[in-house]
Amino acid sequence: MTNDTKTPGSGGRGSLSARILRGGSEPDPRFTLANERTFLAWIRTSLAMLAGAVAIEAFMADFFGPELRKSISVLLLALALLIGGGSFFRWVNVERAMRSKTPLPLPWIAPLLAVGAALVAVIMVIFVLARPN
């Protein structure tokens, strides 16, 4: 299924991998696999945000007004998009840093997720406090 052809001197990786990873030396496979597990954890988080957005839009019509439901769903969908897309760039940047033996980049999607989740929580707290009994 791969169209990635191996290039001489690329450490057994293909030409596409060599172009994406931009040289350096092959890191310990344990670190590469840990980087991939972290990438998959970000993808799972992104999918959870996506599922939450769909669930709120589809099943919470009795509890939330249309504007609130749409606002929370759009916020969760935007978070899912940013985290899903950002996780790939995080994976590539960490892999490049490990290959070039430079410090690992900061995980900018972690504060993004924290701020987004806090924003959704604030909206929910306001909704619960303002909701008539």
mmCIF file of N, CA and C in Angstrom:
data_model
loop_
_atom_site.group_PDB
_atom_site.id
_atom_site.type_symbol
_atom_site.label_atom_id
_atom_site.label_comp_id
_atom_site.label_asym_id
_atom_site.label_seq_id
_atom_site.Cartn_x
_atom_site.Cartn_y
_atom_site.Cartn_z
ATOM 1 N N MET A 1 0.815 -1.189 0.000
ATOM 2 C CA MET A 1 0.000 0.000 0.000
ATOM 3 C C MET A 1 0.856 1.248 0.000
ATOM 4 N N THR A 2 2.125 1.130 0.347
ATOM 5 C CA THR A 2 2.961 2.308 0.434
ATOM 6 C C THR A 2 3.613 2.611 -0.914
ATOM 7 N N ASN A 3 3.750 3.865 -1.231
ATOM 8 C CA ASN A 3 4.462 4.275 -2.428
ATOM 9 C C ASN A 3 5.819 4.824 -2.045
ATOM 10 N N ASP A 4 6.217 4.517 -0.818
ATOM 11 C CA ASP A 4 7.463 5.000 -0.266
ATOM 12 C C ASP A 4 8.584 4.056 -0.692
ATOM 13 N N THR A 5 9.507 4.521 -1.534
ATOM 14 C CA THR A 5 10.603 3.675 -1.978
ATOM 15 C C THR A 5 11.824 3.960 -1.134
ATOM 16 N N LYS A 6 12.621 2.930 -0.907
ATOM 17 C CA LYS A 6 13.803 3.093 -0.068
ATOM 18 C C LYS A 6 14.913 3.790 -0.842
ATOM 19 N N THR A 7 15.592 4.675 -0.132
ATOM 20 C CA THR A 7 16.666 5.431 -0.716
ATOM 21 C C THR A 7 17.975 4.972 -0.098
ATOM 22 N N PRO A 8 19.033 4.849 -0.908
ATOM 23 C CA PRO A 8 20.320 4.475 -0.329
ATOM 24 C C PRO A 8 20.785 5.523 0.676
ATOM 25 N N GLY A 9 21.306 5.076 1.809
ATOM 26 C CA GLY A 9 21.812 5.985 2.832
ATOM 27 C C GLY A 9 20.755 6.591 3.710
ATOM 28 N N SER A 10 19.504 6.136 3.632
ATOM 29 C CA SER A 10 18.438 6.711 4.454
ATOM 30 C C SER A 10 18.166 5.884 5.702
ATOM 31 N N GLY A 11 19.039 4.920 5.983
ATOM 32 C CA GLY A 11 18.861 4.122 7.184
ATOM 33 C C GLY A 11 17.722 3.133 7.069
ATOM 34 N N GLY A 12 17.418 2.702 5.850
ATOM 35 C CA GLY A 12 16.366 1.720 5.659
ATOM 36 C C GLY A 12 14.997 2.321 5.484
ATOM 37 N N ARG A 13 14.868 3.604 5.627
ATOM 38 C CA ARG A 13 13.583 4.260 5.420
ATOM 39 C C ARG A 13 13.465 4.678 3.969
ATOM 40 N N GLY A 14 12.246 4.937 3.531
ATOM 41 C CA GLY A 14 12.011 5.312 2.155
ATOM 42 C C GLY A 14 12.291 6.779 1.890
ATOM 43 N N SER A 15 12.163 7.169 0.623
ATOM 44 C CA SER A 15 12.454 8.549 0.240
ATOM 45 C C SER A 15 11.438 9.522 0.830
ATOM 46 N N LEU A 16 10.172 9.105 0.943
ATOM 47 C CA LEU A 16 9.174 9.977 1.556
ATOM 48 C C LEU A 16 9.509 10.236 3.021
ATOM 49 N N SER A 17 9.910 9.184 3.725
ATOM 50 C CA SER A 17 10.306 9.341 5.127
ATOM 51 C C SER A 17 11.518 10.249 5.249
ATOM 52 N N ALA A 18 12.487 10.073 4.336
ATOM 53 C CA ALA A 18 13.685 10.915 4.375
ATOM 54 C C ALA A 18 13.333 12.378 4.140
ATOM 55 N N ARG A 19 12.373 12.636 3.238
ATOM 56 C CA ARG A 19 11.971 14.027 2.979
ATOM 57 C C ARG A 19 11.244 14.623 4.181
ATOM 58 N N ILE A 20 10.380 13.837 4.814
ATOM 59 C CA ILE A 20 9.607 14.348 5.953
ATOM 60 C C ILE A 20 10.498 14.531 7.174
ATOM 61 N N LEU A 21 11.383 13.560 7.431
ATOM 62 C CA LEU A 21 12.173 13.586 8.657
ATOM 63 C C LEU A 21 13.456 14.396 8.523
ATOM 64 N N ARG A 22 13.875 14.712 7.315
ATOM 65 C CA ARG A 22 15.011 15.615 7.046
ATOM 66 C C ARG A 22 16.326 15.174 7.690
ATOM 67 N N GLY A 23 16.703 13.949 7.464
ATOM 68 C CA GLY A 23 18.024 13.498 7.878
ATOM 69 C C GLY A 23 18.149 13.212 9.358
ATOM 70 N N GLY A 24 19.383 13.308 9.859
ATOM 71 C CA GLY A 24 19.660 12.969 11.242
ATOM 72 C C GLY A 24 19.922 11.485 11.369
ATOM 73 N N SER A 25 20.137 11.051 12.595
ATOM 74 C CA SER A 25 20.388 9.631 12.822
ATOM 75 C C SER A 25 19.157 8.979 13.424
ATOM 76 N N GLU A 26 19.042 7.710 13.158
ATOM 77 C CA GLU A 26 17.876 6.955 13.615
ATOM 78 C C GLU A 26 17.870 6.888 15.150
ATOM 79 N N PRO A 27 16.786 7.348 15.794
ATOM 80 C CA PRO A 27 16.744 7.275 17.268
ATOM 81 C C PRO A 27 16.454 5.859 17.741
ATOM 82 N N ASP A 28 16.571 5.660 19.022
ATOM 83 C CA ASP A 28 16.228 4.376 19.635
ATOM 84 C C ASP A 28 14.775 4.045 19.262
ATOM 85 N N PRO A 29 14.510 2.841 18.782
ATOM 86 C CA PRO A 29 13.140 2.503 18.368
ATOM 87 C C PRO A 29 12.114 2.677 19.495
ATOM 88 N N ARG A 30 12.530 2.511 20.731
ATOM 89 C CA ARG A 30 11.584 2.692 21.848
ATOM 90 C C ARG A 30 11.057 4.122 21.885
ATOM 91 N N PHE A 31 11.928 5.082 21.609
ATOM 92 C CA PHE A 31 11.499 6.483 21.627
ATOM 93 C C PHE A 31 10.574 6.792 20.440
ATOM 94 N N THR A 32 10.907 6.223 19.294
ATOM 95 C CA THR A 32 10.042 6.407 18.122
ATOM 96 C C THR A 32 8.659 5.815 18.382
ATOM 97 N N LEU A 33 8.631 4.618 18.971
ATOM 98 C CA LEU A 33 7.341 3.988 19.263
ATOM 99 C C LEU A 33 6.573 4.762 20.333
ATOM 100 N N ALA A 34 7.283 5.318 21.325
ATOM 101 C CA ALA A 34 6.617 6.147 22.340
ATOM 102 C C ALA A 34 6.031 7.400 21.694
ATOM 103 N N ASN A 35 6.762 7.970 20.725
ATOM 104 C CA ASN A 35 6.255 9.141 20.005
ATOM 105 C C ASN A 35 4.986 8.778 19.231
ATOM 106 N N GLU A 36 4.975 7.597 18.640
ATOM 107 C CA GLU A 36 3.773 7.160 17.915
ATOM 108 C C GLU A 36 2.598 6.916 18.865
ATOM 109 N N ARG A 37 2.879 6.380 20.042
ATOM 110 C CA ARG A 37 1.792 6.170 21.021
ATOM 111 C C ARG A 37 1.212 7.505 21.464
ATOM 112 N N THR A 38 2.068 8.493 21.646
ATOM 113 C CA THR A 38 1.584 9.823 22.021
ATOM 114 C C THR A 38 0.726 10.407 20.900
ATOM 115 N N PHE A 39 1.177 10.237 19.665
ATOM 116 C CA PHE A 39 0.389 10.689 18.510
ATOM 117 C C PHE A 39 -0.992 10.036 18.521
ATOM 118 N N LEU A 40 -1.038 8.732 18.749
ATOM 119 C CA LEU A 40 -2.323 8.037 18.768
ATOM 120 C C LEU A 40 -3.197 8.497 19.929
ATOM 121 N N ALA A 41 -2.587 8.858 21.057
ATOM 122 C CA ALA A 41 -3.369 9.383 22.184
ATOM 123 C C ALA A 41 -4.011 10.720 21.817
ATOM 124 N N TRP A 42 -3.275 11.559 21.096
ATOM 125 C CA TRP A 42 -3.861 12.830 20.641
ATOM 126 C C TRP A 42 -4.997 12.579 19.663
ATOM 127 N N ILE A 43 -4.830 11.585 18.786
ATOM 128 C CA ILE A 43 -5.895 11.252 17.831
ATOM 129 C C ILE A 43 -7.126 10.745 18.579
ATOM 130 N N ARG A 44 -6.929 9.914 19.599
ATOM 131 C CA ARG A 44 -8.077 9.446 20.397
ATOM 132 C C ARG A 44 -8.785 10.613 21.069
ATOM 133 N N THR A 45 -8.019 11.553 21.576
ATOM 134 C CA THR A 45 -8.616 12.732 22.200
ATOM 135 C C THR A 45 -9.411 13.530 21.178
ATOM 136 N N SER A 46 -8.861 13.668 19.992
ATOM 137 C CA SER A 46 -9.561 14.383 18.931
ATOM 138 C C SER A 46 -10.870 13.681 18.570
ATOM 139 N N LEU A 47 -10.834 12.362 18.467
ATOM 140 C CA LEU A 47 -12.053 11.616 18.148
ATOM 141 C C LEU A 47 -13.082 11.721 19.275
ATOM 142 N N ALA A 48 -12.623 11.769 20.518
ATOM 143 C CA ALA A 48 -13.547 11.932 21.646
ATOM 144 C C ALA A 48 -14.231 13.293 21.578
ATOM 145 N N MET A 49 -13.480 14.325 21.216
ATOM 146 C CA MET A 49 -14.070 15.655 21.052
ATOM 147 C C MET A 49 -15.102 15.642 19.922
ATOM 148 N N LEU A 50 -14.772 14.983 18.839
ATOM 149 C CA LEU A 50 -15.689 14.879 17.709
ATOM 150 C C LEU A 50 -16.964 14.151 18.115
ATOM 151 N N ALA A 51 -16.825 13.036 18.823
ATOM 152 C CA ALA A 51 -17.992 12.278 19.274
ATOM 153 C C ALA A 51 -18.828 13.095 20.263
ATOM 154 N N GLY A 52 -18.159 13.841 21.132
ATOM 155 C CA GLY A 52 -18.887 14.688 22.070
ATOM 156 C C GLY A 52 -19.689 15.766 21.366
ATOM 157 N N ALA A 53 -19.099 16.349 20.340
ATOM 158 C CA ALA A 53 -19.804 17.381 19.576
ATOM 159 C C ALA A 53 -21.034 16.812 18.892
ATOM 160 N N VAL A 54 -20.891 15.646 18.299
ATOM 161 C CA VAL A 54 -22.028 15.010 17.622
ATOM 162 C C VAL A 54 -23.099 14.633 18.641
ATOM 163 N N ALA A 55 -22.688 14.105 19.785
ATOM 164 C CA ALA A 55 -23.650 13.706 20.815
ATOM 165 C C ALA A 55 -24.423 14.908 21.351
ATOM 166 N N ILE A 56 -23.737 16.001 21.591
ATOM 167 C CA ILE A 56 -24.423 17.193 22.099
ATOM 168 C C ILE A 56 -25.419 17.713 21.069
ATOM 169 N N GLU A 57 -25.012 17.765 19.819
ATOM 170 C CA GLU A 57 -25.909 18.271 18.781
ATOM 171 C C GLU A 57 -27.086 17.332 18.542
ATOM 172 N N ALA A 58 -26.865 16.028 18.645
ATOM 173 C CA ALA A 58 -27.911 15.065 18.319
ATOM 174 C C ALA A 58 -28.843 14.743 19.473
ATOM 175 N N PHE A 59 -28.322 14.719 20.695
ATOM 176 C CA PHE A 59 -29.111 14.184 21.800
ATOM 177 C C PHE A 59 -29.449 15.168 22.913
ATOM 178 N N MET A 60 -28.980 16.383 22.847
ATOM 179 C CA MET A 60 -29.186 17.302 23.964
ATOM 180 C C MET A 60 -30.203 18.402 23.653
ATOM 181 N N ALA A 61 -31.065 18.168 22.688
ATOM 182 C CA ALA A 61 -32.041 19.192 22.314
ATOM 183 C C ALA A 61 -33.022 19.490 23.446
ATOM 184 N N ASP A 62 -33.290 18.516 24.325
ATOM 185 C CA ASP A 62 -34.222 18.737 25.428
ATOM 186 C C ASP A 62 -33.613 19.576 26.553
ATOM 187 N N PHE A 63 -32.302 19.624 26.628
ATOM 188 C CA PHE A 63 -31.636 20.314 27.728
ATOM 189 C C PHE A 63 -31.081 21.679 27.337
ATOM 190 N N PHE A 64 -30.539 21.785 26.134
ATOM 191 C CA PHE A 64 -29.904 23.029 25.710
ATOM 192 C C PHE A 64 -30.723 23.693 24.625
ATOM 193 N N GLY A 65 -30.701 24.998 24.615
ATOM 194 C CA GLY A 65 -31.278 25.741 23.510
ATOM 195 C C GLY A 65 -30.417 25.553 22.265
ATOM 196 N N PRO A 66 -30.957 25.901 21.095
ATOM 197 C CA PRO A 66 -30.189 25.659 19.856
ATOM 198 C C PRO A 66 -28.882 26.439 19.787
ATOM 199 N N GLU A 67 -28.865 27.675 20.315
ATOM 200 C CA GLU A 67 -27.632 28.468 20.244
ATOM 201 C C GLU A 67 -26.541 27.877 21.133
ATOM 202 N N LEU A 68 -26.916 27.503 22.355
ATOM 203 C CA LEU A 68 -25.940 26.917 23.269
ATOM 204 C C LEU A 68 -25.443 25.576 22.742
ATOM 205 N N ARG A 69 -26.353 24.765 22.248
ATOM 206 C CA ARG A 69 -25.978 23.461 21.705
ATOM 207 C C ARG A 69 -25.025 23.624 20.529
ATOM 208 N N LYS A 70 -25.350 24.547 19.657
ATOM 209 C CA LYS A 70 -24.487 24.769 18.491
ATOM 210 C C LYS A 70 -23.135 25.347 18.905
ATOM 211 N N SER A 71 -23.129 26.249 19.883
ATOM 212 C CA SER A 71 -21.858 26.844 20.333
ATOM 213 C C SER A 71 -20.932 25.787 20.920
ATOM 214 N N ILE A 72 -21.462 24.941 21.782
ATOM 215 C CA ILE A 72 -20.628 23.903 22.392
ATOM 216 C C ILE A 72 -20.164 22.907 21.326
ATOM 217 N N SER A 73 -21.052 22.524 20.437
ATOM 218 C CA SER A 73 -20.676 21.566 19.383
ATOM 219 C C SER A 73 -19.592 22.131 18.480
ATOM 220 N N VAL A 74 -19.743 23.384 18.074
ATOM 221 C CA VAL A 74 -18.739 23.988 17.196
ATOM 222 C C VAL A 74 -17.403 24.116 17.925
ATOM 223 N N LEU A 75 -17.439 24.473 19.204
ATOM 224 C CA LEU A 75 -16.201 24.568 19.977
ATOM 225 C C LEU A 75 -15.509 23.200 20.046
ATOM 226 N N LEU A 76 -16.273 22.154 20.318
ATOM 227 C CA LEU A 76 -15.688 20.815 20.381
ATOM 228 C C LEU A 76 -15.180 20.361 19.014
ATOM 229 N N LEU A 77 -15.914 20.686 17.947
ATOM 230 C CA LEU A 77 -15.451 20.320 16.603
ATOM 231 C C LEU A 77 -14.161 21.064 16.244
ATOM 232 N N ALA A 78 -14.075 22.338 16.618
ATOM 233 C CA ALA A 78 -12.852 23.103 16.347
ATOM 234 C C ALA A 78 -11.674 22.514 17.123
ATOM 235 N N LEU A 79 -11.921 22.127 18.376
ATOM 236 C CA LEU A 79 -10.856 21.493 19.160
ATOM 237 C C LEU A 79 -10.428 20.174 18.523
ATOM 238 N N ALA A 80 -11.397 19.386 18.072
ATOM 239 C CA ALA A 80 -11.084 18.108 17.428
ATOM 240 C C ALA A 80 -10.231 18.339 16.185
ATOM 241 N N LEU A 81 -10.578 19.336 15.403
ATOM 242 C CA LEU A 81 -9.823 19.646 14.188
ATOM 243 C C LEU A 81 -8.391 20.077 14.517
ATOM 244 N N LEU A 82 -8.258 20.992 15.463
ATOM 245 C CA LEU A 82 -6.926 21.501 15.809
ATOM 246 C C LEU A 82 -6.050 20.428 16.447
ATOM 247 N N ILE A 83 -6.636 19.630 17.320
ATOM 248 C CA ILE A 83 -5.851 18.591 17.992
ATOM 249 C C ILE A 83 -5.486 17.478 17.015
ATOM 250 N N GLY A 84 -6.441 17.078 16.181
ATOM 251 C CA GLY A 84 -6.140 16.035 15.200
ATOM 252 C C GLY A 84 -5.061 16.471 14.224
ATOM 253 N N GLY A 85 -5.184 17.671 13.687
ATOM 254 C CA GLY A 85 -4.171 18.171 12.754
ATOM 255 C C GLY A 85 -2.857 18.475 13.440
ATOM 256 N N GLY A 86 -2.949 19.070 14.620
ATOM 257 C CA GLY A 86 -1.737 19.423 15.354
ATOM 258 C C GLY A 86 -0.946 18.213 15.814
ATOM 259 N N SER A 87 -1.623 17.103 16.043
ATOM 260 C CA SER A 87 -0.920 15.914 16.529
ATOM 261 C C SER A 87 0.058 15.390 15.481
ATOM 262 N N PHE A 88 -0.279 15.520 14.208
ATOM 263 C CA PHE A 88 0.665 15.086 13.170
ATOM 264 C C PHE A 88 1.927 15.951 13.199
ATOM 265 N N PHE A 89 1.751 17.264 13.254
ATOM 266 C CA PHE A 89 2.913 18.150 13.267
ATOM 267 C C PHE A 89 3.730 17.956 14.544
ATOM 268 N N ARG A 90 3.047 17.678 15.657
ATOM 269 C CA ARG A 90 3.758 17.384 16.902
ATOM 270 C C ARG A 90 4.606 16.116 16.718
ATOM 271 N N TRP A 91 4.023 15.085 16.123
ATOM 272 C CA TRP A 91 4.753 13.834 15.922
ATOM 273 C C TRP A 91 5.987 14.072 15.044
ATOM 274 N N VAL A 92 5.806 14.802 13.933
ATOM 275 C CA VAL A 92 6.927 15.055 13.024
ATOM 276 C C VAL A 92 8.006 15.874 13.723
ATOM 277 N N ASN A 93 7.624 16.916 14.444
ATOM 278 C CA ASN A 93 8.616 17.766 15.101
ATOM 279 C C ASN A 93 9.383 17.011 16.189
ATOM 280 N N VAL A 94 8.694 16.157 16.938
ATOM 281 C CA VAL A 94 9.388 15.363 17.963
ATOM 282 C C VAL A 94 10.328 14.363 17.294
ATOM 283 N N GLU A 95 9.870 13.724 16.215
ATOM 284 C CA GLU A 95 10.723 12.758 15.518
ATOM 285 C C GLU A 95 11.971 13.458 14.970
ATOM 286 N N ARG A 96 11.796 14.635 14.376
ATOM 287 C CA ARG A 96 12.957 15.384 13.856
ATOM 288 C C ARG A 96 13.911 15.779 14.983
ATOM 289 N N ALA A 97 13.351 16.200 16.127
ATOM 290 C CA ALA A 97 14.200 16.595 17.255
ATOM 291 C C ALA A 97 14.984 15.394 17.774
ATOM 292 N N MET A 98 14.341 14.249 17.851
ATOM 293 C CA MET A 98 15.058 13.060 18.325
ATOM 294 C C MET A 98 16.146 12.662 17.337
ATOM 295 N N ARG A 99 15.868 12.775 16.041
ATOM 296 C CA ARG A 99 16.858 12.396 15.036
ATOM 297 C C ARG A 99 18.039 13.359 15.014
ATOM 298 N N SER A 100 17.806 14.636 15.311
ATOM 299 C CA SER A 100 18.896 15.615 15.295
ATOM 300 C C SER A 100 19.470 15.860 16.686
ATOM 301 N N LYS A 101 18.956 15.118 17.686
ATOM 302 C CA LYS A 101 19.441 15.212 19.075
ATOM 303 C C LYS A 101 19.358 16.644 19.613
ATOM 304 N N THR A 102 18.245 17.302 19.337
ATOM 305 C CA THR A 102 17.964 18.633 19.877
ATOM 306 C C THR A 102 16.834 18.507 20.896
ATOM 307 N N PRO A 103 16.642 19.535 21.738
ATOM 308 C CA PRO A 103 15.556 19.456 22.724
ATOM 309 C C PRO A 103 14.195 19.279 22.051
ATOM 310 N N LEU A 104 13.320 18.552 22.726
ATOM 311 C CA LEU A 104 11.985 18.315 22.180
ATOM 312 C C LEU A 104 11.179 19.606 22.182
ATOM 313 N N PRO A 105 10.348 19.811 21.173
ATOM 314 C CA PRO A 105 9.526 21.034 21.124
ATOM 315 C C PRO A 105 8.426 20.994 22.183
ATOM 316 N N LEU A 106 7.970 22.170 22.568
ATOM 317 C CA LEU A 106 6.877 22.244 23.536
ATOM 318 C C LEU A 106 5.589 21.731 22.883
ATOM 319 N N PRO A 107 4.752 21.061 23.662
ATOM 320 C CA PRO A 107 3.491 20.566 23.098
ATOM 321 C C PRO A 107 2.432 21.664 23.099
ATOM 322 N N TRP A 108 2.361 22.461 22.010
ATOM 323 C CA TRP A 108 1.414 23.596 21.975
ATOM 324 C C TRP A 108 -0.035 23.133 21.961
ATOM 325 N N ILE A 109 -0.301 21.883 21.596
ATOM 326 C CA ILE A 109 -1.697 21.444 21.599
ATOM 327 C C ILE A 109 -2.184 21.124 23.007
ATOM 328 N N ALA A 110 -1.289 20.917 23.956
ATOM 329 C CA ALA A 110 -1.719 20.651 25.337
ATOM 330 C C ALA A 110 -2.402 21.880 25.944
ATOM 331 N N PRO A 111 -1.785 23.078 25.888
ATOM 332 C CA PRO A 111 -2.511 24.238 26.417
ATOM 333 C C PRO A 111 -3.764 24.561 25.615
ATOM 334 N N LEU A 112 -3.745 24.287 24.316
ATOM 335 C CA LEU A 112 -4.937 24.498 23.495
ATOM 336 C C LEU A 112 -6.080 23.615 23.984
ATOM 337 N N LEU A 113 -5.775 22.356 24.251
ATOM 338 C CA LEU A 113 -6.792 21.437 24.767
ATOM 339 C C LEU A 113 -7.271 21.878 26.143
ATOM 340 N N ALA A 114 -6.347 22.303 26.999
ATOM 341 C CA ALA A 114 -6.727 22.730 28.345
ATOM 342 C C ALA A 114 -7.637 23.959 28.309
ATOM 343 N N VAL A 115 -7.287 24.933 27.478
ATOM 344 C CA VAL A 115 -8.109 26.139 27.375
ATOM 345 C C VAL A 115 -9.475 25.815 26.781
ATOM 346 N N GLY A 116 -9.495 24.985 25.752
ATOM 347 C CA GLY A 116 -10.771 24.610 25.141
ATOM 348 C C GLY A 116 -11.663 23.845 26.097
ATOM 349 N N ALA A 117 -11.090 22.896 26.819
ATOM 350 C CA ALA A 117 -11.881 22.124 27.779
ATOM 351 C C ALA A 117 -12.372 23.021 28.914
ATOM 352 N N ALA A 118 -11.530 23.948 29.364
ATOM 353 C CA ALA A 118 -11.950 24.875 30.414
ATOM 354 C C ALA A 118 -13.078 25.777 29.919
ATOM 355 N N LEU A 119 -12.998 26.198 28.675
ATOM 356 C CA LEU A 119 -14.049 27.043 28.106
ATOM 357 C C LEU A 119 -15.384 26.299 28.056
ATOM 358 N N VAL A 120 -15.356 25.045 27.623
ATOM 359 C CA VAL A 120 -16.581 24.238 27.602
ATOM 360 C C VAL A 120 -17.108 24.053 29.024
ATOM 361 N N ALA A 121 -16.217 23.820 29.981
ATOM 362 C CA ALA A 121 -16.639 23.652 31.370
ATOM 363 C C ALA A 121 -17.261 24.931 31.921
ATOM 364 N N VAL A 122 -16.689 26.077 31.588
ATOM 365 C CA VAL A 122 -17.258 27.356 32.045
ATOM 366 C C VAL A 122 -18.658 27.544 31.463
ATOM 367 N N ILE A 123 -18.824 27.251 30.205
ATOM 368 C CA ILE A 123 -20.150 27.360 29.574
ATOM 369 C C ILE A 123 -21.142 26.449 30.283
ATOM 370 N N MET A 124 -20.725 25.227 30.604
ATOM 371 C CA MET A 124 -21.621 24.287 31.280
ATOM 372 C C MET A 124 -21.953 24.741 32.695
ATOM 373 N N VAL A 125 -20.995 25.308 33.414
ATOM 374 C CA VAL A 125 -21.252 25.807 34.770
ATOM 375 C C VAL A 125 -22.260 26.948 34.713
ATOM 376 N N ILE A 126 -22.073 27.861 33.789
ATOM 377 C CA ILE A 126 -23.015 28.978 33.643
ATOM 378 C C ILE A 126 -24.404 28.449 33.304
ATOM 379 N N PHE A 127 -24.477 27.457 32.426
ATOM 380 C CA PHE A 127 -25.763 26.867 32.059
ATOM 381 C C PHE A 127 -26.435 26.232 33.277
ATOM 382 N N VAL A 128 -25.686 25.474 34.048
ATOM 383 C CA VAL A 128 -26.265 24.793 35.217
ATOM 384 C C VAL A 128 -26.736 25.809 36.244
ATOM 385 N N LEU A 129 -25.954 26.849 36.483
ATOM 386 C CA LEU A 129 -26.339 27.856 37.477
ATOM 387 C C LEU A 129 -27.536 28.686 37.010
ATOM 388 N N ALA A 130 -27.625 28.953 35.730
ATOM 389 C CA ALA A 130 -28.701 29.802 35.211
ATOM 390 C C ALA A 130 -29.968 29.019 34.876
ATOM 391 N N ARG A 131 -29.890 27.714 34.876
ATOM 392 C CA ARG A 131 -31.038 26.887 34.491
ATOM 393 C C ARG A 131 -32.116 26.935 35.577
ATOM 394 N N PRO A 132 -33.369 27.200 35.191
ATOM 395 C CA PRO A 132 -34.437 27.200 36.199
ATOM 396 C C PRO A 132 -34.704 25.773 36.684
ATOM 397 N N ASN A 133 -35.100 25.678 37.943
ATOM 398 C CA ASN A 133 -35.342 24.350 38.526
ATOM 399 C C ASN A 133 -36.615 23.739 38.062
#
